[in-house]
Coordinates of C-alpha atoms and ligand atoms in Angstrom, one line a residue:
M24 CA 12.9 11.0 48.8
S25 CA 11.6 14.2 50.3
L26 CA 14.4 16.7 49.4
D27 CA 14.8 20.0 51.1
Q28 CA 18.1 21.4 50.0
K29 CA 20.1 20.2 46.9
Y30 CA 23.8 20.5 46.5
D31 CA 26.4 19.0 44.2
A32 CA 28.1 17.4 47.3
I33 CA 27.4 16.7 50.9
V34 CA 30.4 16.3 53.1
V35 CA 29.6 14.5 56.4
G36 CA 32.1 15.3 59.2
G37 CA 34.0 18.5 59.8
G38 CA 37.4 17.1 61.0
H39 CA 40.3 18.4 59.0
N40 CA 39.7 15.8 56.2
G41 CA 36.1 16.8 55.7
L42 CA 37.1 20.4 55.5
V43 CA 39.9 19.6 53.0
A44 CA 37.4 17.7 50.7
A45 CA 34.8 20.4 50.9
A46 CA 37.4 23.1 50.1
Y47 CA 38.8 21.3 47.1
L48 CA 35.3 20.7 45.7
A49 CA 34.1 24.2 46.3
K50 CA 37.3 25.6 44.7
A51 CA 36.4 23.4 41.6
G52 CA 33.0 25.2 41.5
K53 CA 30.8 22.7 43.2
S54 CA 28.1 23.7 45.7
V55 CA 28.9 22.0 48.9
V56 CA 27.3 21.6 52.3
L57 CA 29.4 20.3 55.2
L58 CA 27.5 18.7 58.1
E59 CA 29.3 18.3 61.4
G60 CA 27.6 16.5 64.3
A61 CA 29.5 18.3 67.0
T62 CA 29.2 21.9 68.2
E63 CA 32.6 22.6 66.8
L64 CA 34.7 21.7 63.7
G65 CA 38.1 19.9 64.0
G66 CA 37.4 16.4 65.2
A67 CA 40.7 15.1 66.4
T68 CA 42.5 18.3 65.4
T69 CA 41.1 20.7 67.9
S70 CA 42.8 23.1 70.3
V71 CA 41.1 23.8 73.6
R72 CA 41.6 25.5 76.9
P73 CA 41.1 22.4 79.1
F74 CA 41.9 24.5 82.2
P75 CA 39.7 27.5 81.6
E76 CA 41.3 29.8 84.2
Y77 CA 44.6 29.5 82.2
D78 CA 45.0 31.1 78.8
A79 CA 46.8 28.0 77.3
K80 CA 45.4 26.4 74.1
L81 CA 46.4 22.8 74.0
S82 CA 46.1 20.5 71.1
R83 CA 43.7 18.2 72.9
Y84 CA 44.1 15.1 70.7
S85 CA 46.6 15.1 67.8
Y86 CA 49.6 17.2 68.4
L87 CA 52.4 16.8 65.7
V88 CA 52.2 17.1 61.9
S89 CA 54.2 15.1 59.4
L90 CA 51.8 13.7 56.9
L91 CA 50.2 16.9 55.5
P92 CA 51.6 17.4 52.0
D93 CA 52.9 20.9 51.1
Q94 CA 50.8 20.5 48.0
I95 CA 47.5 20.6 49.9
V96 CA 48.6 23.7 51.8
A97 CA 49.5 25.4 48.6
D98 CA 46.5 24.3 46.6
L99 CA 44.1 25.5 49.2
G100 CA 46.1 28.6 50.1
I101 CA 45.9 28.0 53.8
N102 CA 48.1 30.0 56.1
F103 CA 49.4 27.2 58.3
K104 CA 53.0 26.6 59.3
T105 CA 54.7 23.8 61.0
L106 CA 58.0 24.3 62.9
E107 CA 61.0 22.0 63.1
R108 CA 62.1 20.7 66.5
S109 CA 65.7 21.0 67.1
I110 CA 65.7 17.7 69.0
A111 CA 64.3 14.5 67.5
S112 CA 64.0 12.5 70.7
Y113 CA 65.3 11.9 74.2
T114 CA 65.2 8.6 76.0
P115 CA 66.0 8.6 79.7
I116 CA 67.8 5.4 80.8
R117 CA 68.3 3.8 84.2
K118 CA 71.1 1.2 84.1
D119 CA 72.9 -0.3 87.1
G120 CA 71.5 2.4 89.4
E121 CA 72.9 5.2 87.1
D122 CA 70.7 7.6 85.2
S123 CA 71.7 8.7 81.7
G124 CA 69.9 9.2 78.4
L125 CA 70.0 9.1 74.6
L126 CA 69.6 12.5 73.0
I127 CA 69.1 12.5 69.3
S128 CA 69.3 15.8 67.4
Q129 CA 67.0 16.4 64.5
R130 CA 70.1 16.4 62.3
W131 CA 73.0 14.1 63.1
D132 CA 75.7 15.8 65.1
E133 CA 78.6 15.0 67.4
R134 CA 76.5 15.2 70.5
T135 CA 74.2 12.5 69.2
A136 CA 77.1 10.4 68.1
E137 CA 78.6 10.7 71.6
D138 CA 75.3 9.6 73.3
F139 CA 75.2 6.5 71.1
R140 CA 78.8 5.8 71.9
K141 CA 78.2 6.2 75.7
L142 CA 75.1 3.9 75.5
T143 CA 76.5 1.2 73.3
G144 CA 80.3 1.3 73.8
S145 CA 81.2 2.0 70.1
D146 CA 80.2 3.9 67.0
K147 CA 78.5 0.8 65.4
E148 CA 74.9 1.4 66.6
G149 CA 75.1 5.1 65.7
Q150 CA 76.3 4.2 62.2
A151 CA 73.5 1.6 61.9
W152 CA 71.0 4.3 62.8
Q153 CA 72.2 6.7 60.1
G154 CA 72.3 4.0 57.5
F155 CA 68.8 2.8 58.2
Y156 CA 67.2 6.2 58.4
N157 CA 69.1 7.5 55.3
E158 CA 67.6 4.5 53.3
I159 CA 64.1 5.3 54.6
A160 CA 64.5 9.0 53.8
E161 CA 65.2 8.1 50.2
L162 CA 62.1 6.0 50.0
A163 CA 60.0 8.7 51.8
E164 CA 61.0 11.3 49.2
R165 CA 60.1 8.9 46.3
I166 CA 56.9 7.6 47.7
A167 CA 55.3 10.8 49.0
P168 CA 54.1 12.2 45.7
Y169 CA 52.2 9.0 45.1
M170 CA 49.9 9.8 48.1
L171 CA 47.9 12.3 46.1
K172 CA 47.6 10.3 42.9
P173 CA 45.4 7.4 41.9
L174 CA 46.5 4.2 43.6
K175 CA 49.1 1.9 42.0
S176 CA 49.4 -1.8 42.5
A177 CA 52.2 -3.1 44.8
S178 CA 54.3 -4.3 41.9
E179 CA 53.9 -1.0 39.9
L180 CA 54.8 1.2 42.8
K181 CA 57.7 -1.0 43.9
S182 CA 59.2 -0.8 40.5
E183 CA 58.6 3.0 40.1
I184 CA 60.1 3.7 43.5
G185 CA 63.2 1.7 42.5
L186 CA 64.4 0.8 46.0
P187 CA 63.6 -3.0 46.2
D188 CA 65.6 -3.8 49.3
V189 CA 64.1 -1.0 51.4
W190 CA 60.6 -1.9 50.0
D191 CA 61.1 -5.5 51.0
Y192 CA 62.0 -4.8 54.5
L193 CA 59.3 -2.1 55.1
M194 CA 56.4 -3.7 53.3
E195 CA 57.0 -7.4 53.3
R196 CA 59.0 -8.5 56.3
P197 CA 57.8 -8.0 59.9
I198 CA 59.4 -4.8 61.1
G199 CA 60.3 -6.3 64.4
E200 CA 62.5 -8.8 62.7
V201 CA 64.1 -6.1 60.7
I202 CA 64.8 -3.9 63.7
K203 CA 66.4 -6.8 65.5
E204 CA 68.6 -7.5 62.6
R205 CA 69.7 -3.9 62.0
F206 CA 70.2 -2.8 65.7
Q207 CA 71.7 -4.6 68.7
D208 CA 70.8 -2.3 71.7
D209 CA 67.4 -2.9 73.3
V210 CA 66.9 0.9 74.0
V211 CA 67.9 1.9 70.4
R212 CA 65.6 -0.9 69.0
G213 CA 62.7 0.4 71.1
V214 CA 63.1 4.0 69.9
V215 CA 62.9 2.8 66.4
L216 CA 60.0 0.4 67.1
T217 CA 57.8 3.1 68.8
D218 CA 56.9 4.6 65.5
A219 CA 55.3 1.2 64.5
L220 CA 53.1 1.0 67.5
I221 CA 51.5 4.4 67.9
G222 CA 47.8 3.8 68.4
T223 CA 48.3 0.2 67.1
F224 CA 47.8 -2.7 69.4
V225 CA 50.0 -5.4 67.9
S226 CA 53.3 -7.1 68.5
A227 CA 56.4 -5.9 66.6
D228 CA 56.2 -9.0 64.4
D229 CA 52.7 -8.2 63.1
L230 CA 52.7 -6.6 59.6
Q231 CA 50.2 -4.1 60.9
A232 CA 53.1 -2.6 62.8
N233 CA 54.9 -2.1 59.4
R234 CA 51.9 0.0 58.1
C235 CA 52.0 2.2 61.1
F236 CA 55.8 2.5 60.8
L237 CA 55.6 3.4 57.2
Y238 CA 53.1 6.3 57.7
H239 CA 55.3 7.5 60.6
L240 CA 58.3 7.8 58.3
I241 CA 57.2 9.1 54.9
G242 CA 55.2 12.1 55.7
N243 CA 55.6 14.9 53.2
G244 CA 58.7 13.3 51.8
T245 CA 60.8 13.7 54.9
G246 CA 59.0 11.9 57.7
Q247 CA 59.9 14.7 60.1
W248 CA 57.3 15.3 62.8
R249 CA 56.8 19.0 63.2
V250 CA 55.0 21.3 65.6
P251 CA 51.8 23.0 64.3
Q252 CA 52.3 26.7 64.8
G253 CA 49.5 28.0 67.0
G254 CA 48.5 24.5 67.9
M255 CA 46.4 21.9 65.9
G256 CA 43.4 24.1 66.0
A257 CA 45.2 26.7 63.8
L258 CA 44.9 24.2 60.9
V259 CA 41.1 24.0 61.4
I260 CA 40.7 27.7 61.6
E261 CA 42.5 28.1 58.2
L262 CA 40.6 25.3 56.5
K263 CA 37.3 26.7 57.6
R264 CA 38.3 30.2 56.4
V265 CA 39.2 28.8 52.9
A266 CA 36.2 26.5 52.7
E267 CA 33.8 29.3 53.5
L268 CA 35.7 31.7 51.2
N269 CA 35.0 29.3 48.4
G270 CA 31.3 29.0 49.3
V271 CA 31.1 25.9 51.4
K272 CA 28.0 26.0 53.7
I273 CA 29.0 24.7 57.1
N274 CA 26.3 23.4 59.5
L275 CA 27.3 22.4 63.0
N276 CA 25.1 20.3 65.4
S277 CA 24.1 18.4 62.3
Y278 CA 24.7 14.7 63.1
V279 CA 23.7 12.6 60.1
S280 CA 21.6 9.7 61.3
D281 CA 20.3 8.5 58.0
I282 CA 21.7 8.1 54.5
D283 CA 19.8 7.2 51.4
S284 CA 21.1 6.7 47.9
D285 CA 19.4 5.9 44.6
E286 CA 19.7 6.8 40.9
N287 CA 18.7 10.4 41.6
G288 CA 21.5 11.0 44.1
V289 CA 22.0 10.9 47.8
A290 CA 19.9 12.2 50.6
V291 CA 20.7 12.5 54.3
T292 CA 18.7 13.4 57.4
T293 CA 20.2 14.8 60.5
S294 CA 19.1 13.7 64.0
S295 CA 17.2 17.0 64.3
G296 CA 15.3 16.0 61.1
A297 CA 16.9 18.4 58.6
K298 CA 17.2 16.9 55.1
Y299 CA 19.8 17.5 52.4
S300 CA 20.3 16.0 49.0
A301 CA 23.1 16.0 46.5
Q302 CA 24.7 14.2 43.6
D303 CA 27.5 12.8 45.8
L304 CA 28.2 12.2 49.4
L305 CA 31.7 12.3 51.0
F306 CA 31.7 10.7 54.4
A307 CA 34.6 12.0 56.5
G308 CA 33.7 10.2 59.7
A309 CA 34.7 6.6 60.4
P310 CA 33.9 3.8 57.8
Q311 CA 32.4 1.9 60.7
T312 CA 29.9 4.7 61.2
L313 CA 29.1 4.9 57.5
A314 CA 28.5 1.1 57.4
K315 CA 26.1 1.4 60.4
L316 CA 24.2 4.3 58.8
R317 CA 23.8 2.3 55.6
G318 CA 22.8 -0.9 57.3
K319 CA 26.0 -2.7 56.2
S320 CA 28.4 -4.7 58.2
A321 CA 31.3 -2.6 59.5
P322 CA 34.9 -3.4 58.5
N323 CA 37.0 -5.3 61.0
S324 CA 39.6 -3.3 62.8
L325 CA 41.8 -3.3 65.8
E326 CA 40.6 -1.2 68.7
G327 CA 42.4 2.0 69.7
S328 CA 45.1 1.5 72.4
Q329 CA 46.4 4.8 73.7
M330 CA 46.0 7.2 76.5
K331 CA 46.3 10.9 75.8
I332 CA 47.3 13.0 78.8
N333 CA 47.5 16.9 78.5
M334 CA 49.3 18.9 81.2
L335 CA 50.0 22.5 82.0
L336 CA 53.2 23.0 84.0
S337 CA 54.3 26.0 86.1
K338 CA 57.9 25.0 85.1
L339 CA 59.7 22.2 83.4
P340 CA 60.8 19.5 85.8
Q341 CA 64.5 18.6 86.3
L342 CA 65.6 15.1 85.2
K343 CA 67.6 12.6 87.2
S344 CA 70.0 12.2 84.3
G345 CA 70.9 15.9 84.7
V346 CA 70.2 16.7 81.0
D347 CA 68.7 20.2 80.4
P348 CA 64.9 19.8 80.4
K349 CA 64.7 22.3 77.5
L350 CA 66.6 19.8 75.4
A351 CA 65.0 16.6 76.8
F352 CA 61.4 17.7 76.3
A353 CA 61.8 19.6 73.0
G354 CA 61.8 16.4 71.0
T355 CA 59.8 13.1 71.5
F356 CA 60.5 11.9 75.0
H357 CA 60.5 8.1 75.1
I358 CA 59.7 6.4 78.4
N359 CA 59.9 2.6 79.0
E360 CA 60.0 2.1 75.3
S361 CA 62.9 -0.3 74.9
Y362 CA 62.1 -3.1 72.5
S363 CA 61.6 -5.7 75.3
Q364 CA 59.6 -3.3 77.4
L365 CA 57.3 -2.6 74.5
E366 CA 56.8 -6.3 73.8
N367 CA 56.3 -7.1 77.6
S368 CA 53.7 -4.3 77.8
Y369 CA 51.9 -5.6 74.8
Q370 CA 51.7 -9.1 76.3
L371 CA 50.5 -7.7 79.7
A372 CA 47.8 -5.5 78.1
K373 CA 46.7 -8.4 75.9
S374 CA 46.2 -10.5 79.1
G375 CA 43.9 -7.8 80.5
Q376 CA 46.4 -5.8 82.7
I377 CA 47.3 -2.1 82.5
P378 CA 51.1 -2.2 82.0
G379 CA 53.0 -1.1 85.1
D380 CA 56.0 0.4 83.3
L381 CA 53.7 2.1 80.9
P382 CA 55.5 2.8 77.6
L383 CA 54.8 6.4 76.5
E384 CA 56.0 9.3 74.4
M385 CA 55.7 12.9 75.3
Y386 CA 56.7 16.3 74.0
C387 CA 56.6 20.0 75.0
H388 CA 54.9 22.1 72.4
T389 CA 55.8 25.4 74.0
L390 CA 59.5 24.8 73.8
T391 CA 59.2 25.1 70.0
D392 CA 56.1 27.3 69.7
P393 CA 55.2 29.4 72.7
T394 CA 52.3 31.1 71.0
I395 CA 49.7 28.8 72.5
L396 CA 50.3 30.4 75.8
S397 CA 49.4 34.0 76.8
P398 CA 52.3 36.4 77.1
E399 CA 51.7 36.3 80.9
L400 CA 52.0 32.5 81.2
N401 CA 55.1 32.6 79.0
Q402 CA 56.7 35.2 81.2
R403 CA 55.9 33.1 84.3
G404 CA 57.7 30.1 82.7
F405 CA 54.7 27.9 82.1
H406 CA 54.9 25.0 79.6
T407 CA 52.6 22.3 78.2
L408 CA 53.3 18.6 78.1
T409 CA 51.5 16.2 75.7
L410 CA 51.7 12.6 76.7
F411 CA 50.7 9.6 74.5
G412 CA 50.6 6.3 76.3
L413 CA 51.0 3.1 74.3
H414 CA 49.4 -0.4 74.8
T415 CA 46.3 0.7 76.7
P416 CA 43.6 -0.9 74.5
A417 CA 40.0 0.0 74.9
A418 CA 39.1 -3.4 76.3
L419 CA 41.0 -2.5 79.5
F420 CA 38.5 0.3 80.2
D421 CA 35.2 -1.5 79.4
K422 CA 34.4 -2.8 82.9
D423 CA 35.1 0.3 84.8
P424 CA 35.9 3.2 82.5
E425 CA 36.6 5.9 85.1
G426 CA 38.4 3.6 87.6
S427 CA 40.6 2.1 84.9
K428 CA 41.4 5.5 83.4
E429 CA 42.6 6.6 86.9
L430 CA 44.8 3.5 87.1
A431 CA 46.2 4.1 83.6
K432 CA 46.9 7.7 84.4
K433 CA 48.6 6.7 87.7
S434 CA 50.7 4.2 85.8
A435 CA 51.7 6.9 83.2
I436 CA 52.6 9.4 85.9
E437 CA 54.7 6.8 87.8
S438 CA 56.4 5.8 84.6
L439 CA 57.3 9.4 84.0
N440 CA 58.3 10.1 87.6
Q441 CA 60.9 7.2 87.5
Y442 CA 63.1 9.6 85.4
L443 CA 62.3 13.0 87.0
A444 CA 64.3 14.6 89.8
E445 CA 61.1 16.5 90.7
P446 CA 57.8 14.5 90.5
I447 CA 55.6 15.9 87.8
E448 CA 52.8 16.6 90.3
S449 CA 55.0 19.2 91.9
V450 CA 55.3 21.2 88.8
L451 CA 51.7 20.9 87.4
A452 CA 49.9 24.2 87.4
V453 CA 47.1 24.4 90.1
C454 CA 43.6 25.2 89.1
K455 CA 41.2 27.5 91.1
D456 CA 39.5 24.6 92.7
G457 CA 42.8 23.2 93.9
S458 CA 42.9 20.4 91.2
L459 CA 46.1 19.9 89.2
A460 CA 46.1 20.9 85.5
I461 CA 46.1 17.5 83.9
E462 CA 43.5 15.8 81.8
A463 CA 43.4 12.2 80.6
K464 CA 41.6 10.6 77.7
S465 CA 41.1 6.9 77.4
P466 CA 40.2 5.1 74.1
L467 CA 36.6 5.1 75.4
D468 CA 36.7 8.9 75.8
L469 CA 37.9 9.2 72.3
E470 CA 34.9 7.2 71.1
N471 CA 32.5 9.2 73.2
D472 CA 34.0 12.6 72.4
L473 CA 34.9 12.2 68.7
G474 CA 33.2 9.0 67.5
L475 CA 36.4 7.2 66.9
P476 CA 35.4 3.5 66.9
R477 CA 36.8 1.9 70.0
G478 CA 39.1 4.9 70.2
N479 CA 41.0 4.0 67.0
I480 CA 42.9 7.2 66.2
F481 CA 43.1 6.2 62.5
H482 CA 39.3 5.3 62.5
R483 CA 40.3 1.8 61.3
D484 CA 43.5 -0.2 60.6
L485 CA 46.0 1.5 58.4
D486 CA 46.5 0.0 54.9
F487 CA 49.6 0.1 52.8
P488 CA 49.4 2.9 50.2
F489 CA 48.9 0.6 47.2
I490 CA 46.4 -2.0 46.2
D491 CA 46.6 -5.7 45.3
G492 CA 45.3 -7.1 42.0
T493 CA 41.8 -7.9 43.3
E494 CA 41.2 -4.3 44.4
R495 CA 42.0 -2.9 41.0
N496 CA 38.3 -2.8 39.9
E497 CA 37.1 -1.2 43.2
L498 CA 39.6 1.4 44.1
T499 CA 41.1 4.1 42.2
W500 CA 41.6 6.9 44.8
G501 CA 41.1 4.6 47.8
S502 CA 37.9 6.5 48.7
E503 CA 35.4 4.5 46.6
T504 CA 32.7 2.4 48.2
D505 CA 30.2 -0.1 46.8
D506 CA 28.0 2.9 46.0
S507 CA 29.2 5.0 43.2
R508 CA 27.7 8.1 44.8
I509 CA 29.3 7.6 48.3
F510 CA 33.0 8.2 49.1
L511 CA 35.1 7.8 52.1
A512 CA 36.9 11.1 52.8
G513 CA 38.2 10.6 56.4
A514 CA 41.1 8.8 58.0
G515 CA 39.6 5.4 57.3
A516 CA 40.0 5.7 53.6
R517 CA 43.0 4.0 51.9
R518 CA 46.1 6.3 52.7
G519 CA 44.1 8.2 55.3
G520 CA 45.1 8.2 59.0
G521 CA 46.9 11.0 60.8
V522 CA 46.7 14.6 60.2
S523 CA 47.3 14.7 56.4
G524 CA 44.3 15.9 54.5
I525 CA 45.2 13.1 52.0
A526 CA 41.9 11.3 52.5
G527 CA 39.9 14.5 51.9
H528 CA 42.0 15.5 48.9
N529 CA 41.6 12.0 47.3
A530 CA 37.9 11.8 47.9
A531 CA 37.4 15.2 46.2
M532 CA 39.5 14.0 43.3
A533 CA 37.4 10.8 43.0
V534 CA 34.3 12.9 42.8
L535 CA 35.7 15.4 40.4
S536 CA 37.1 12.7 38.1
K537 CA 33.5 11.3 37.8
H538 CA 31.9 14.5 36.4
Ligands
FAD26 C1 44.7 11.3 70.9 C2 45.0 11.4 69.5 C3 46.4 11.7 69.1 C4 46.7 11.8 67.8 N1 47.9 12.3 67.5 C5 48.2 12.5 66.2 C6 49.4 13.3 65.8 O1 50.1 13.8 66.6 N2 49.6 13.5 64.5 C7 48.9 12.8 63.5 O2 49.2 13.0 62.3 N3 47.7 12.2 63.8 C8 47.4 12.0 65.1 N4 46.2 11.4 65.4 C9 45.4 10.9 64.4 C10 44.6 12.1 63.6 O3 44.3 13.1 64.5 C11 43.4 11.5 63.0 O4 43.7 10.4 62.2 C12 42.8 12.6 62.0 O5 42.7 13.9 62.7 C13 41.5 12.2 61.5 O6 40.9 13.3 60.8 P1 39.5 13.1 60.0 O7 39.1 14.4 59.6 O8 39.6 12.0 59.1 O9 38.5 12.6 61.2 P2 38.1 13.1 62.6 O10 39.1 14.1 63.1 O11 37.8 11.9 63.4 O12 36.8 14.0 62.3 C14 35.6 13.3 61.9 C15 34.4 14.3 62.2 O13 33.3 13.7 61.7 C16 32.2 14.0 62.6 N5 31.2 13.0 62.4 C17 31.3 11.6 62.5 N6 30.1 11.0 62.2 C18 29.3 12.0 61.8 C19 27.9 12.0 61.4 N7 27.3 10.8 61.3 N8 27.4 13.1 61.2 C20 28.0 14.4 61.3 N9 29.3 14.4 61.7 C21 29.9 13.2 62.0 C22 32.9 13.9 64.0 O14 32.1 14.6 64.9 C23 34.2 14.5 63.7 O15 34.2 16.0 63.9 C24 45.8 11.4 66.8 C25 44.5 11.1 67.1 C26 44.1 11.0 68.5 C27 42.7 10.7 68.8

């Protein structure tokens, strides 16, 4: 190998996980270089001004935080806060020509109980809801600390957690079956099911949905989805500050195009020809990319299946149901996500069609945290809306990427407008060139912009946070590969996925426990 610059560790990828891994290693006294292919850090956790004439910094890709453990924030000393939303969710409903909705507060209250009663005719469904989520909250609290420890086997973890019934229905039985058993109302069932399908193109009866569901409900021991203060980019700014403070050398525009490993260590070459060598390599891009660079076959994975649409509004739109938009948009706004609609949309998308009543979730960042807007825009009453459309897999966009994106965007807007008294187009801010302040990203855009394979937001399929017997020799932290000098530090590592820093932390621990 011709070696130019030697470090203890090379971190490839400057998304939040790469930054977390680099910061932990540098804090432990290791010399670290971080190589990021793009012109900026952050990967899927960036904030940008998509409409340059407006001083509004939107979380372009990921938008809410649940999985980031307080321990990582404290260990690294980052100044990053997340804020609670007063509303958990709102689902507008159109039934027999009447518009109403289901508003669920973050903490159970009489208003929520009343909405359940109005929708379902009794208190039974509301009680079922409280019982189900209380059980899961107990499991979340018990399982969360294990995310930052060496992996346990399923049977060890199950017995240490000590909630065998909850374990059975979350890890072993299809979540669709469980939801149908616990809830009777199609809308209520769908609100629950949505968490199992975010970015995950499966039917409710596929165990992959359970994995997605689990990660959506156990974050940081509470499962609460919180608003990143200052936007998602605020996390990246802090991680960069702490990494550099501890001596990490960060090189942008450094796409790693070649990886070599032998008994002397690892060496990488960037596409501009720069070479680096180190004892260990932590790869914080996708496992599929790592496999390609090493000439190995890539792990199988589902493709990404979501649209992300970012909007800047001159005011919040009124709703047909008459609910105050400041309440409706403050939490997660569910559209066309009843259980049957979700399953229908899945079948339609599987058959090659963009679903008409596109299921989507949406929220308004600025209702909880106005700091992403300039004081002037705040004063004028501007708001942002972040829309995440489900069941729009990458395959739907292959033939005609731009044309299909326009169709999917149209479908999302039509879905949303079904419930608005003022069409969304009438409240979108207008840009200097007369265009409306709305941008859409398809799974193919996510692949092009961020290197997410087929737009998979978790890099690859999520795994349960435990191992089976056969993996015992290979995995301790979930970051190990078949090369003892190369570790996975990004979302595609076991227990990665989402904005959590867990994969970065665990890869750093795997390296530190070696030396
Ligand atoms: C649209 C969207 C919405 C989402 N919403 C949420 C949400 O609200 N909450 C949540 O928790 N999660 C969400 N996620 C998922 C979450 O954002 C990701 O799982 C997580 O950010 C991944 O972080 P990472 O650091 O592991 O990887 P990434 O953020 O993907 O970063 C990887 C970095 O590695 C770089 N890289 C890759 N290959 C190379 C190479 N060969 N050489 C050099 N650099 C390389 C890339 O340029 C990139 O910067 C969302 C994702 C998307 C796309």
